């Protein structure tokens, strides 16, 4: 069961400048940064609020590490903006299977590694009214600090 | 101060079909519906989770009521997808003014009426790394039911 908006994934050309925009404009601070070579992204997680399922909601700022990554190709086509949205669940495997059985294309056979040790999968945007949708099970759902 | 992800605004061609997609696929139920003539949208709010500032996070599904509305023009250009993101604050007037003073274009001189009696304004996406960004003060931040 999906119990929270886990994050909003935002693609940007320059991660450092975008992080600085969110800090200077709204006071949002970086909670975590990492490079995910499999996804081809360098990313920063900005924790916005806690959620009543014991998790949290983040902005995930994404800069491609290579032009042929999914985010790199998306940026070249669309420019900066919201790349995907992610719902948090305690059981990404079960929820991905349930969604697949309803006819929605799930992009990975089994979940892969996402931010902060999470396990993630994506649903095809053409099956989701144009929204690239991620399902995520956090390694530490209530993470309040590093 | 912005204290939560208040909602993700998603533009769609057919609100009823999109509501049914979110219900059938994820079990998300409609919390509230309304027509906002000023914005030129018919909308459904799906409440996803409560937030630790006493508010909640929603998906806001938006169908234009006229082609020349902002959402209607956006849909004609982009197709279905994420139209904007919204951050919740107890003081939309003060936060809009603070953001304006940092050089970000605020689209309304004073906040207008948003979903469920809220007061809202928008920030220019070109000043926000491609993300149309809404600031919202809810009428009833912790609304748990109608």
PDB file of N, CA and C in Angstrom, chain B residues 11-114:
ATOM      1  N   UNK B  11      -2.000  17.687 -14.597  1.00  0.00           N
ATOM      2  CA  UNK B  11      -2.976  18.075 -15.614  1.00  0.00           C
ATOM      3  C   UNK B  11      -3.414  16.838 -16.398  1.00  0.00           C
ATOM      4  N   UNK B  12      -4.717  16.745 -16.649  1.00  0.00           N
ATOM      5  CA  UNK B  12      -5.256  15.584 -17.376  1.00  0.00           C
ATOM      6  C   UNK B  12      -6.358  16.042 -18.320  1.00  0.00           C
ATOM      7  N   UNK B  13      -6.595  15.214 -19.320  1.00  0.00           N
ATOM      8  CA  UNK B  13      -7.640  15.540 -20.295  1.00  0.00           C
ATOM      9  C   UNK B  13      -9.030  15.186 -19.774  1.00  0.00           C
ATOM     10  N   UNK B  14      -9.109  14.117 -18.993  1.00  0.00           N
ATOM     11  CA  UNK B  14     -10.420  13.619 -18.541  1.00  0.00           C
ATOM     12  C   UNK B  14     -10.320  13.321 -17.046  1.00  0.00           C
ATOM     13  N   UNK B  15     -10.891  14.193 -16.239  1.00  0.00           N
ATOM     14  CA  UNK B  15     -10.737  14.066 -14.780  1.00  0.00           C
ATOM     15  C   UNK B  15     -11.318  12.751 -14.279  1.00  0.00           C
ATOM     16  N   UNK B  16     -12.484  12.366 -14.772  1.00  0.00           N
ATOM     17  CA  UNK B  16     -13.121  11.158 -14.243  1.00  0.00           C
ATOM     18  C   UNK B  16     -12.269   9.925 -14.524  1.00  0.00           C
ATOM     19  N   UNK B  17     -11.727   9.843 -15.732  1.00  0.00           N
ATOM     20  CA  UNK B  17     -10.885   8.688 -16.067  1.00  0.00           C
ATOM     21  C   UNK B  17      -9.604   8.682 -15.230  1.00  0.00           C
ATOM     22  N   UNK B  18      -9.055   9.859 -14.985  1.00  0.00           N
ATOM     23  CA  UNK B  18      -7.797   9.933 -14.234  1.00  0.00           C
ATOM     24  C   UNK B  18      -8.026   9.605 -12.766  1.00  0.00           C
ATOM     25  N   UNK B  19      -9.127  10.108 -12.207  1.00  0.00           N
ATOM     26  CA  UNK B  19      -9.503   9.731 -10.840  1.00  0.00           C
ATOM     27  C   UNK B  19      -9.641   8.212 -10.734  1.00  0.00           C
ATOM     28  N   UNK B  20     -10.289   7.616 -11.733  1.00  0.00           N
ATOM     29  CA  UNK B  20     -10.508   6.164 -11.709  1.00  0.00           C
ATOM     30  C   UNK B  20      -9.176   5.415 -11.816  1.00  0.00           C
ATOM     31  N   UNK B  21      -8.235   5.947 -12.624  1.00  0.00           N
ATOM     32  CA  UNK B  21      -6.908   5.327 -12.698  1.00  0.00           C
ATOM     33  C   UNK B  21      -6.247   5.302 -11.320  1.00  0.00           C
ATOM     34  N   UNK B  22      -6.248   6.415 -10.615  1.00  0.00           N
ATOM     35  CA  UNK B  22      -5.575   6.468  -9.313  1.00  0.00           C
ATOM     36  C   UNK B  22      -6.294   5.606  -8.266  1.00  0.00           C
ATOM     37  N   UNK B  23      -7.604   5.500  -8.384  1.00  0.00           N
ATOM     38  CA  UNK B  23      -8.355   4.650  -7.449  1.00  0.00           C
ATOM     39  C   UNK B  23      -8.069   3.174  -7.729  1.00  0.00           C
ATOM     40  N   UNK B  24      -8.199   2.786  -8.989  1.00  0.00           N
ATOM     41  CA  UNK B  24      -8.074   1.373  -9.343  1.00  0.00           C
ATOM     42  C   UNK B  24      -6.641   0.880  -9.191  1.00  0.00           C
ATOM     43  N   UNK B  25      -5.661   1.755  -9.489  1.00  0.00           N
ATOM     44  CA  UNK B  25      -4.265   1.317  -9.494  1.00  0.00           C
ATOM     45  C   UNK B  25      -3.664   1.330  -8.100  1.00  0.00           C
ATOM     46  N   UNK B  26      -3.960   2.367  -7.316  1.00  0.00           N
ATOM     47  CA  UNK B  26      -3.292   2.544  -6.017  1.00  0.00           C
ATOM     48  C   UNK B  26      -4.245   2.546  -4.827  1.00  0.00           C
ATOM     49  N   UNK B  27      -5.536   2.620  -5.086  1.00  0.00           N
ATOM     50  CA  UNK B  27      -6.485   2.725  -3.978  1.00  0.00           C
ATOM     51  C   UNK B  27      -6.658   4.128  -3.438  1.00  0.00           C
ATOM     52  N   UNK B  28      -6.134   5.145  -4.138  1.00  0.00           N
ATOM     53  CA  UNK B  28      -6.294   6.527  -3.674  1.00  0.00           C
ATOM     54  C   UNK B  28      -7.748   6.979  -3.908  1.00  0.00           C
ATOM     55  N   UNK B  29      -8.350   7.560  -2.874  1.00  0.00           N
ATOM     56  CA  UNK B  29      -9.746   7.981  -2.961  1.00  0.00           C
ATOM     57  C   UNK B  29      -9.841   9.498  -3.087  1.00  0.00           C
ATOM     58  N   UNK B  30     -10.929   9.949  -3.680  1.00  0.00           N
ATOM     59  CA  UNK B  30     -11.175  11.391  -3.800  1.00  0.00           C
ATOM     60  C   UNK B  30     -11.546  11.957  -2.432  1.00  0.00           C
ATOM     61  N   UNK B  31     -10.837  13.012  -2.046  1.00  0.00           N
ATOM     62  CA  UNK B  31     -11.076  13.678  -0.771  1.00  0.00           C
ATOM     63  C   UNK B  31     -11.999  14.869  -0.967  1.00  0.00           C
ATOM     64  N   UNK B  32     -11.875  15.501  -2.141  1.00  0.00           N
ATOM     65  CA  UNK B  32     -12.600  16.756  -2.379  1.00  0.00           C
ATOM     66  C   UNK B  32     -12.619  17.011  -3.885  1.00  0.00           C
ATOM     67  N   UNK B  33     -13.716  17.557  -4.381  1.00  0.00           N
ATOM     68  CA  UNK B  33     -13.749  18.016  -5.777  1.00  0.00           C
ATOM     69  C   UNK B  33     -14.322  19.427  -5.823  1.00  0.00           C
ATOM     70  N   UNK B  34     -13.896  20.190  -6.807  1.00  0.00           N
ATOM     71  CA  UNK B  34     -14.489  21.510  -6.994  1.00  0.00           C
ATOM     72  C   UNK B  34     -14.174  22.021  -8.396  1.00  0.00           C
ATOM     73  N   UNK B  35     -14.901  23.048  -8.777  1.00  0.00           N
ATOM     74  CA  UNK B  35     -14.600  23.783 -10.007  1.00  0.00           C
ATOM     75  C   UNK B  35     -14.103  25.158  -9.586  1.00  0.00           C
ATOM     76  N   UNK B  36     -12.931  25.527 -10.119  1.00  0.00           N
ATOM     77  CA  UNK B  36     -12.387  26.859  -9.845  1.00  0.00           C
ATOM     78  C   UNK B  36     -12.461  27.650 -11.150  1.00  0.00           C
ATOM     79  N   UNK B  37     -13.494  28.483 -11.257  1.00  0.00           N
ATOM     80  CA  UNK B  37     -13.739  29.199 -12.522  1.00  0.00           C
ATOM     81  C   UNK B  37     -12.623  30.184 -12.824  1.00  0.00           C
ATOM     82  N   UNK B  38     -12.084  30.804 -11.778  1.00  0.00           N
ATOM     83  CA  UNK B  38     -11.002  31.775 -11.981  1.00  0.00           C
ATOM     84  C   UNK B  38      -9.786  31.094 -12.615  1.00  0.00           C
ATOM     85  N   UNK B  39      -9.451  29.885 -12.111  1.00  0.00           N
ATOM     86  CA  UNK B  39      -8.302  29.157 -12.657  1.00  0.00           C
ATOM     87  C   UNK B  39      -8.682  28.383 -13.938  1.00  0.00           C
ATOM     88  N   UNK B  40      -9.994  28.222 -14.173  1.00  0.00           N
ATOM     89  CA  UNK B  40     -10.433  27.475 -15.358  1.00  0.00           C
ATOM     90  C   UNK B  40     -10.163  25.987 -15.257  1.00  0.00           C
ATOM     91  N   UNK B  41     -10.388  25.434 -14.059  1.00  0.00           N
ATOM     92  CA  UNK B  41     -10.150  24.001 -13.857  1.00  0.00           C
ATOM     93  C   UNK B  41     -11.278  23.337 -13.066  1.00  0.00           C
ATOM     94  N   UNK B  42     -11.469  22.068 -13.394  1.00  0.00           N
ATOM     95  CA  UNK B  42     -12.257  21.169 -12.562  1.00  0.00           C
ATOM     96  C   UNK B  42     -11.232  20.251 -11.917  1.00  0.00           C
ATOM     97  N   UNK B  43     -11.335  20.049 -10.609  1.00  0.00           N
ATOM     98  CA  UNK B  43     -10.246  19.351  -9.930  1.00  0.00           C
ATOM     99  C   UNK B  43     -10.723  18.358  -8.898  1.00  0.00           C
ATOM    100  N   UNK B  44      -9.855  17.383  -8.636  1.00  0.00           N
ATOM    101  CA  UNK B  44     -10.082  16.411  -7.567  1.00  0.00           C
ATOM    102  C   UNK B  44      -8.826  16.361  -6.715  1.00  0.00           C
ATOM    103  N   UNK B  45      -9.028  16.421  -5.412  1.00  0.00           N
ATOM    104  CA  UNK B  45      -7.919  16.307  -4.469  1.00  0.00           C
ATOM    105  C   UNK B  45      -7.937  14.890  -3.879  1.00  0.00           C
ATOM    106  N   UNK B  46      -6.787  14.198  -3.992  1.00  0.00           N
ATOM    107  CA  UNK B  46      -6.628  12.870  -3.398  1.00  0.00           C
ATOM    108  C   UNK B  46      -5.648  13.034  -2.235  1.00  0.00           C
ATOM    109  N   UNK B  47      -6.117  12.773  -1.022  1.00  0.00           N
ATOM    110  CA  UNK B  47      -5.255  12.959   0.157  1.00  0.00           C
ATOM    111  C   UNK B  47      -4.369  11.728   0.320  1.00  0.00           C
ATOM    112  N   UNK B  48      -3.049  11.926   0.307  1.00  0.00           N
ATOM    113  CA  UNK B  48      -2.127  10.787   0.343  1.00  0.00           C
ATOM    114  C   UNK B  48      -1.614  10.526   1.747  1.00  0.00           C
ATOM    115  N   UNK B  49      -1.259  11.591   2.475  1.00  0.00           N
ATOM    116  CA  UNK B  49      -0.711  11.407   3.830  1.00  0.00           C
ATOM    117  C   UNK B  49      -0.830  12.698   4.628  1.00  0.00           C
ATOM    118  N   UNK B  50      -0.783  12.562   5.942  1.00  0.00           N
ATOM    119  CA  UNK B  50      -0.653  13.711   6.821  1.00  0.00           C
ATOM    120  C   UNK B  50       0.810  14.097   6.951  1.00  0.00           C
ATOM    121  N   UNK B  51       1.064  15.333   7.365  1.00  0.00           N
ATOM    122  CA  UNK B  51       2.429  15.848   7.465  1.00  0.00           C
ATOM    123  C   UNK B  51       2.683  16.375   8.877  1.00  0.00           C
ATOM    124  N   UNK B  52       3.952  16.442   9.263  1.00  0.00           N
ATOM    125  CA  UNK B  52       4.279  16.742  10.656  1.00  0.00           C
ATOM    126  C   UNK B  52       4.183  18.225  11.005  1.00  0.00           C
ATOM    127  N   UNK B  53       3.702  19.045  10.077  1.00  0.00           N
ATOM    128  CA  UNK B  53       3.388  20.438  10.410  1.00  0.00           C
ATOM    129  C   UNK B  53       1.893  20.597  10.689  1.00  0.00           C
ATOM    130  N   UNK B  54       1.168  19.456  10.764  1.00  0.00           N
ATOM    131  CA  UNK B  54      -0.274  19.510  11.009  1.00  0.00           C
ATOM    132  C   UNK B  54      -1.092  19.599   9.736  1.00  0.00           C
ATOM    133  N   UNK B  55      -0.440  19.512   8.594  1.00  0.00           N
ATOM    134  CA  UNK B  55      -1.135  19.568   7.315  1.00  0.00           C
ATOM    135  C   UNK B  55      -1.231  18.206   6.660  1.00  0.00           C
ATOM    136  N   UNK B  56      -1.326  18.217   5.335  1.00  0.00           N
ATOM    137  CA  UNK B  56      -1.441  16.978   4.567  1.00  0.00           C
ATOM    138  C   UNK B  56      -0.877  17.199   3.165  1.00  0.00           C
ATOM    139  N   UNK B  57      -0.567  16.090   2.501  1.00  0.00           N
ATOM    140  CA  UNK B  57      -0.090  16.129   1.115  1.00  0.00           C
ATOM    141  C   UNK B  57      -1.122  15.453   0.210  1.00  0.00           C
ATOM    142  N   UNK B  58      -1.374  16.081  -0.911  1.00  0.00           N
ATOM    143  CA  UNK B  58      -2.398  15.630  -1.848  1.00  0.00           C
ATOM    144  C   UNK B  58      -1.828  15.481  -3.263  1.00  0.00           C
ATOM    145  N   UNK B  59      -2.502  14.679  -4.066  1.00  0.00           N
ATOM    146  CA  UNK B  59      -2.416  14.839  -5.514  1.00  0.00           C
ATOM    147  C   UNK B  59      -3.604  15.699  -5.915  1.00  0.00           C
ATOM    148  N   UNK B  60      -3.348  16.667  -6.768  1.00  0.00           N
ATOM    149  CA  UNK B  60      -4.413  17.536  -7.281  1.00  0.00           C
ATOM    150  C   UNK B  60      -4.538  17.253  -8.778  1.00  0.00           C
ATOM    151  N   UNK B  61      -5.625  16.612  -9.164  1.00  0.00           N
ATOM    152  CA  UNK B  61      -5.848  16.291 -10.579  1.00  0.00           C
ATOM    153  C   UNK B  61      -6.667  17.411 -11.201  1.00  0.00           C
ATOM    154  N   UNK B  62      -6.197  17.926 -12.322  1.00  0.00           N
ATOM    155  CA  UNK B  62      -6.747  19.148 -12.919  1.00  0.00           C
ATOM    156  C   UNK B  62      -7.179  18.908 -14.363  1.00  0.00           C
ATOM    157  N   UNK B  63      -8.444  19.178 -14.644  1.00  0.00           N
ATOM    158  CA  UNK B  63      -8.942  19.148 -16.022  1.00  0.00           C
ATOM    159  C   UNK B  63      -9.370  20.559 -16.386  1.00  0.00           C
ATOM    160  N   UNK B  64      -8.915  21.084 -17.502  1.00  0.00           N
ATOM    161  CA  UNK B  64      -9.325  22.455 -17.850  1.00  0.00           C
ATOM    162  C   UNK B  64     -10.814  22.533 -18.175  1.00  0.00           C
ATOM    163  N   UNK B  65     -11.430  23.645 -17.776  1.00  0.00           N
ATOM    164  CA  UNK B  65     -12.834  23.872 -18.128  1.00  0.00           C
ATOM    165  C   UNK B  65     -12.941  24.691 -19.414  1.00  0.00           C
ATOM    166  N   UNK B  66     -11.802  25.252 -19.848  1.00  0.00           N
ATOM    167  CA  UNK B  66     -11.786  25.995 -21.107  1.00  0.00           C
ATOM    168  C   UNK B  66     -10.373  25.940 -21.682  1.00  0.00           C
ATOM    169  N   UNK B  67     -10.315  25.944 -23.012  1.00  0.00           N
ATOM    170  CA  UNK B  67      -9.026  25.764 -23.679  1.00  0.00           C
ATOM    171  C   UNK B  67      -8.060  26.905 -23.407  1.00  0.00           C
ATOM    172  N   UNK B  68      -8.578  28.099 -23.146  1.00  0.00           N
ATOM    173  CA  UNK B  68      -7.689  29.248 -22.964  1.00  0.00           C
ATOM    174  C   UNK B  68      -7.277  29.463 -21.501  1.00  0.00           C
ATOM    175  N   UNK B  69      -7.605  28.496 -20.640  1.00  0.00           N
ATOM    176  CA  UNK B  69      -7.095  28.573 -19.262  1.00  0.00           C
ATOM    177  C   UNK B  69      -5.617  28.208 -19.267  1.00  0.00           C
ATOM    178  N   UNK B  70      -4.918  28.547 -18.194  1.00  0.00           N
ATOM    179  CA  UNK B  70      -3.487  28.229 -18.108  1.00  0.00           C
ATOM    180  C   UNK B  70      -3.261  26.723 -18.247  1.00  0.00           C
ATOM    181  N   UNK B  71      -4.077  25.943 -17.563  1.00  0.00           N
ATOM    182  CA  UNK B  71      -3.910  24.482 -17.635  1.00  0.00           C
ATOM    183  C   UNK B  71      -4.303  23.962 -19.028  1.00  0.00           C
ATOM    184  N   UNK B  72      -5.327  24.558 -19.628  1.00  0.00           N
ATOM    185  CA  UNK B  72      -5.722  24.136 -20.977  1.00  0.00           C
ATOM    186  C   UNK B  72      -4.623  24.373 -21.990  1.00  0.00           C
ATOM    187  N   UNK B  73      -4.003  25.531 -21.913  1.00  0.00           N
ATOM    188  CA  UNK B  73      -2.901  25.831 -22.849  1.00  0.00           C
ATOM    189  C   UNK B  73      -1.693  24.949 -22.575  1.00  0.00           C
ATOM    190  N   UNK B  74      -1.431  24.700 -21.314  1.00  0.00           N
ATOM    191  CA  UNK B  74      -0.291  23.842 -20.946  1.00  0.00           C
ATOM    192  C   UNK B  74      -0.503  22.430 -21.474  1.00  0.00           C
ATOM    193  N   UNK B  75      -1.724  21.901 -21.314  1.00  0.00           N
ATOM    194  CA  UNK B  75      -2.036  20.546 -21.788  1.00  0.00           C
ATOM    195  C   UNK B  75      -1.900  20.437 -23.302  1.00  0.00           C
ATOM    196  N   UNK B  76      -2.366  21.462 -24.008  1.00  0.00           N
ATOM    197  CA  UNK B  76      -2.289  21.429 -25.476  1.00  0.00           C
ATOM    198  C   UNK B  76      -0.834  21.367 -25.936  1.00  0.00           C
ATOM    199  N   UNK B  77       0.047  22.004 -25.167  1.00  0.00           N
ATOM    200  CA  UNK B  77       1.466  22.030 -25.536  1.00  0.00           C
ATOM    201  C   UNK B  77       2.210  20.779 -25.069  1.00  0.00           C
ATOM    202  N   UNK B  78       1.920  20.334 -23.855  1.00  0.00           N
ATOM    203  CA  UNK B  78       2.747  19.302 -23.212  1.00  0.00           C
ATOM    204  C   UNK B  78       2.108  17.928 -23.119  1.00  0.00           C
ATOM    205  N   UNK B  79       0.794  17.859 -23.238  1.00  0.00           N
ATOM    206  CA  UNK B  79       0.112  16.603 -22.927  1.00  0.00           C
ATOM    207  C   UNK B  79       0.011  16.408 -21.425  1.00  0.00           C
ATOM    208  N   UNK B  80      -0.559  15.272 -21.023  1.00  0.00           N
ATOM    209  CA  UNK B  80      -0.779  15.027 -19.600  1.00  0.00           C
ATOM    210  C   UNK B  80       0.536  14.901 -18.840  1.00  0.00           C
ATOM    211  N   UNK B  81       0.535  15.324 -17.579  1.00  0.00           N
ATOM    212  CA  UNK B  81       1.733  15.184 -16.748  1.00  0.00           C
ATOM    213  C   UNK B  81       1.692  16.135 -15.567  1.00  0.00           C
ATOM    214  N   UNK B  82       2.844  16.225 -14.880  1.00  0.00           N
ATOM    215  CA  UNK B  82       2.920  17.093 -13.702  1.00  0.00           C
ATOM    216  C   UNK B  82       2.960  18.549 -14.146  1.00  0.00           C
ATOM    217  N   UNK B  83       1.984  19.312 -13.704  1.00  0.00           N
ATOM    218  CA  UNK B  83       1.842  20.716 -14.096  1.00  0.00           C
ATOM    219  C   UNK B  83       2.553  21.657 -13.130  1.00  0.00           C
ATOM    220  N   UNK B  84       2.454  21.374 -11.830  1.00  0.00           N
ATOM    221  CA  UNK B  84       3.124  22.215 -10.827  1.00  0.00           C
ATOM    222  C   UNK B  84       3.303  21.444  -9.531  1.00  0.00           C
ATOM    223  N   UNK B  85       4.143  22.005  -8.651  1.00  0.00           N
ATOM    224  CA  UNK B  85       4.258  21.474  -7.296  1.00  0.00           C
ATOM    225  C   UNK B  85       3.933  22.606  -6.335  1.00  0.00           C
ATOM    226  N   UNK B  86       3.447  22.241  -5.134  1.00  0.00           N
ATOM    227  CA  UNK B  86       3.008  23.269  -4.181  1.00  0.00           C
ATOM    228  C   UNK B  86       3.575  22.993  -2.805  1.00  0.00           C
ATOM    229  N   UNK B  87       4.102  24.050  -2.198  1.00  0.00           N
ATOM    230  CA  UNK B  87       4.604  23.981  -0.828  1.00  0.00           C
ATOM    231  C   UNK B  87       3.622  24.687   0.105  1.00  0.00           C
ATOM    232  N   UNK B  88       3.371  24.056   1.258  1.00  0.00           N
ATOM    233  CA  UNK B  88       2.467  24.631   2.240  1.00  0.00           C
ATOM    234  C   UNK B  88       3.195  25.541   3.208  1.00  0.00           C
ATOM    235  N   UNK B  89       2.535  26.620   3.586  1.00  0.00           N
ATOM    236  CA  UNK B  89       3.068  27.596   4.542  1.00  0.00           C
ATOM    237  C   UNK B  89       1.907  28.153   5.361  1.00  0.00           C
ATOM    238  N   UNK B  90       2.197  28.592   6.571  1.00  0.00           N
ATOM    239  CA  UNK B  90       1.176  29.262   7.375  1.00  0.00           C
ATOM    240  C   UNK B  90       0.981  30.712   6.930  1.00  0.00           C
ATOM    241  N   UNK B  91       1.869  31.231   6.078  1.00  0.00           N
ATOM    242  CA  UNK B  91       1.873  32.661   5.745  1.00  0.00           C
ATOM    243  C   UNK B  91       2.236  32.874   4.278  1.00  0.00           C
ATOM    244  N   UNK B  92       1.269  32.609   3.404  1.00  0.00           N
ATOM    245  CA  UNK B  92       1.562  32.746   1.972  1.00  0.00           C
ATOM    246  C   UNK B  92       1.900  34.185   1.597  1.00  0.00           C
ATOM    247  N   UNK B  93       1.273  35.155   2.270  1.00  0.00           N
ATOM    248  CA  UNK B  93       1.566  36.560   1.948  1.00  0.00           C
ATOM    249  C   UNK B  93       3.020  36.891   2.259  1.00  0.00           C
ATOM    250  N   UNK B  94       3.459  36.532   3.458  1.00  0.00           N
ATOM    251  CA  UNK B  94       4.831  36.839   3.861  1.00  0.00           C
ATOM    252  C   UNK B  94       5.854  36.083   3.027  1.00  0.00           C
ATOM    253  N   UNK B  95       5.580  34.809   2.760  1.00  0.00           N
ATOM    254  CA  UNK B  95       6.548  34.027   1.988  1.00  0.00           C
ATOM    255  C   UNK B  95       6.607  34.493   0.535  1.00  0.00           C
ATOM    256  N   UNK B  96       5.462  34.870  -0.031  1.00  0.00           N
ATOM    257  CA  UNK B  96       5.470  35.381  -1.404  1.00  0.00           C
ATOM    258  C   UNK B  96       6.282  36.670  -1.478  1.00  0.00           C
ATOM    259  N   UNK B  97       6.117  37.518  -0.494  1.00  0.00           N
ATOM    260  CA  UNK B  97       6.856  38.780  -0.463  1.00  0.00           C
ATOM    261  C   UNK B  97       8.363  38.526  -0.309  1.00  0.00           C
ATOM    262  N   UNK B  98       8.707  37.585   0.562  1.00  0.00           N
ATOM    263  CA  UNK B  98      10.126  37.276   0.773  1.00  0.00           C
ATOM    264  C   UNK B  98      10.765  36.737  -0.505  1.00  0.00           C
ATOM    265  N   UNK B  99      10.036  35.888  -1.195  1.00  0.00           N
ATOM    266  CA  UNK B  99      10.549  35.297  -2.439  1.00  0.00           C
ATOM    267  C   UNK B  99      10.677  36.371  -3.519  1.00  0.00           C
ATOM    268  N   UNK B 100       9.682  37.257  -3.579  1.00  0.00           N
ATOM    269  CA  UNK B 100       9.726  38.352  -4.551  1.00  0.00           C
ATOM    270  C   UNK B 100      10.960  39.226  -4.306  1.00  0.00           C
ATOM    271  N   UNK B 101      11.253  39.451  -3.052  1.00  0.00           N
ATOM    272  CA  UNK B 101      12.411  40.295  -2.705  1.00  0.00           C
ATOM    273  C   UNK B 101      13.739  39.641  -3.049  1.00  0.00           C
ATOM    274  N   UNK B 102      13.709  38.328  -3.306  1.00  0.00           N
ATOM    275  CA  UNK B 102      14.916  37.622  -3.739  1.00  0.00           C
ATOM    276  C   UNK B 102      15.037  37.580  -5.254  1.00  0.00           C
ATOM    277  N   UNK B 103      14.084  38.224  -5.945  1.00  0.00           N
ATOM    278  CA  UNK B 103      14.188  38.326  -7.396  1.00  0.00           C
ATOM    279  C   UNK B 103      13.420  37.270  -8.174  1.00  0.00           C
ATOM    280  N   UNK B 104      12.633  36.456  -7.474  1.00  0.00           N
ATOM    281  CA  UNK B 104      11.794  35.453  -8.145  1.00  0.00           C
ATOM    282  C   UNK B 104      10.457  36.110  -8.503  1.00  0.00           C
ATOM    283  N   UNK B 105      10.043  35.982  -9.756  1.00  0.00           N
ATOM    284  CA  UNK B 105       8.768  36.574 -10.157  1.00  0.00           C
ATOM    285  C   UNK B 105       7.590  35.824  -9.534  1.00  0.00           C
ATOM    286  N   UNK B 106       6.730  36.570  -8.837  1.00  0.00           N
ATOM    287  CA  UNK B 106       5.508  36.032  -8.241  1.00  0.00           C
ATOM    288  C   UNK B 106       4.359  36.427  -9.165  1.00  0.00           C
ATOM    289  N   UNK B 107       3.536  35.468  -9.569  1.00  0.00           N
ATOM    290  CA  UNK B 107       2.588  35.721 -10.666  1.00  0.00           C
ATOM    291  C   UNK B 107       1.373  36.549 -10.262  1.00  0.00           C
ATOM    292  N   UNK B 108       1.002  36.568  -8.982  1.00  0.00           N
ATOM    293  CA  UNK B 108      -0.144  37.355  -8.545  1.00  0.00           C
ATOM    294  C   UNK B 108       0.335  38.478  -7.615  1.00  0.00           C
ATOM    295  N   UNK B 109      -0.318  39.634  -7.719  1.00  0.00           N
ATOM    296  CA  UNK B 109       0.011  40.727  -6.792  1.00  0.00           C
ATOM    297  C   UNK B 109      -0.351  40.346  -5.361  1.00  0.00           C
ATOM    298  N   UNK B 110      -1.505  39.728  -5.214  1.00  0.00           N
ATOM    299  CA  UNK B 110      -1.913  39.205  -3.906  1.00  0.00           C
ATOM    300  C   UNK B 110      -2.456  37.796  -4.117  1.00  0.00           C
ATOM    301  N   UNK B 111      -2.358  36.943  -3.102  1.00  0.00           N
ATOM    302  CA  UNK B 111      -2.814  35.554  -3.253  1.00  0.00           C
ATOM    303  C   UNK B 111      -4.284  35.463  -3.679  1.00  0.00           C
ATOM    304  N   UNK B 112      -4.573  34.399  -4.436  1.00  0.00           N
ATOM    305  CA  UNK B 112      -5.937  34.148  -4.907  1.00  0.00           C
ATOM    306  C   UNK B 112      -6.483  32.887  -4.257  1.00  0.00           C
ATOM    307  N   UNK B 113      -7.728  32.562  -4.591  1.00  0.00           N
ATOM    308  CA  UNK B 113      -8.383  31.413  -3.988  1.00  0.00           C
ATOM    309  C   UNK B 113      -7.921  30.121  -4.668  1.00  0.00           C
ATOM    310  N   UNK B 114      -7.496  29.150  -3.860  1.00  0.00           N
ATOM    311  CA  UNK B 114      -7.128  27.833  -4.369  1.00  0.00           C
ATOM    312  C   UNK B 114      -8.080  26.768  -3.848  1.00  0.00           C
TER     313      UNK B 114
END
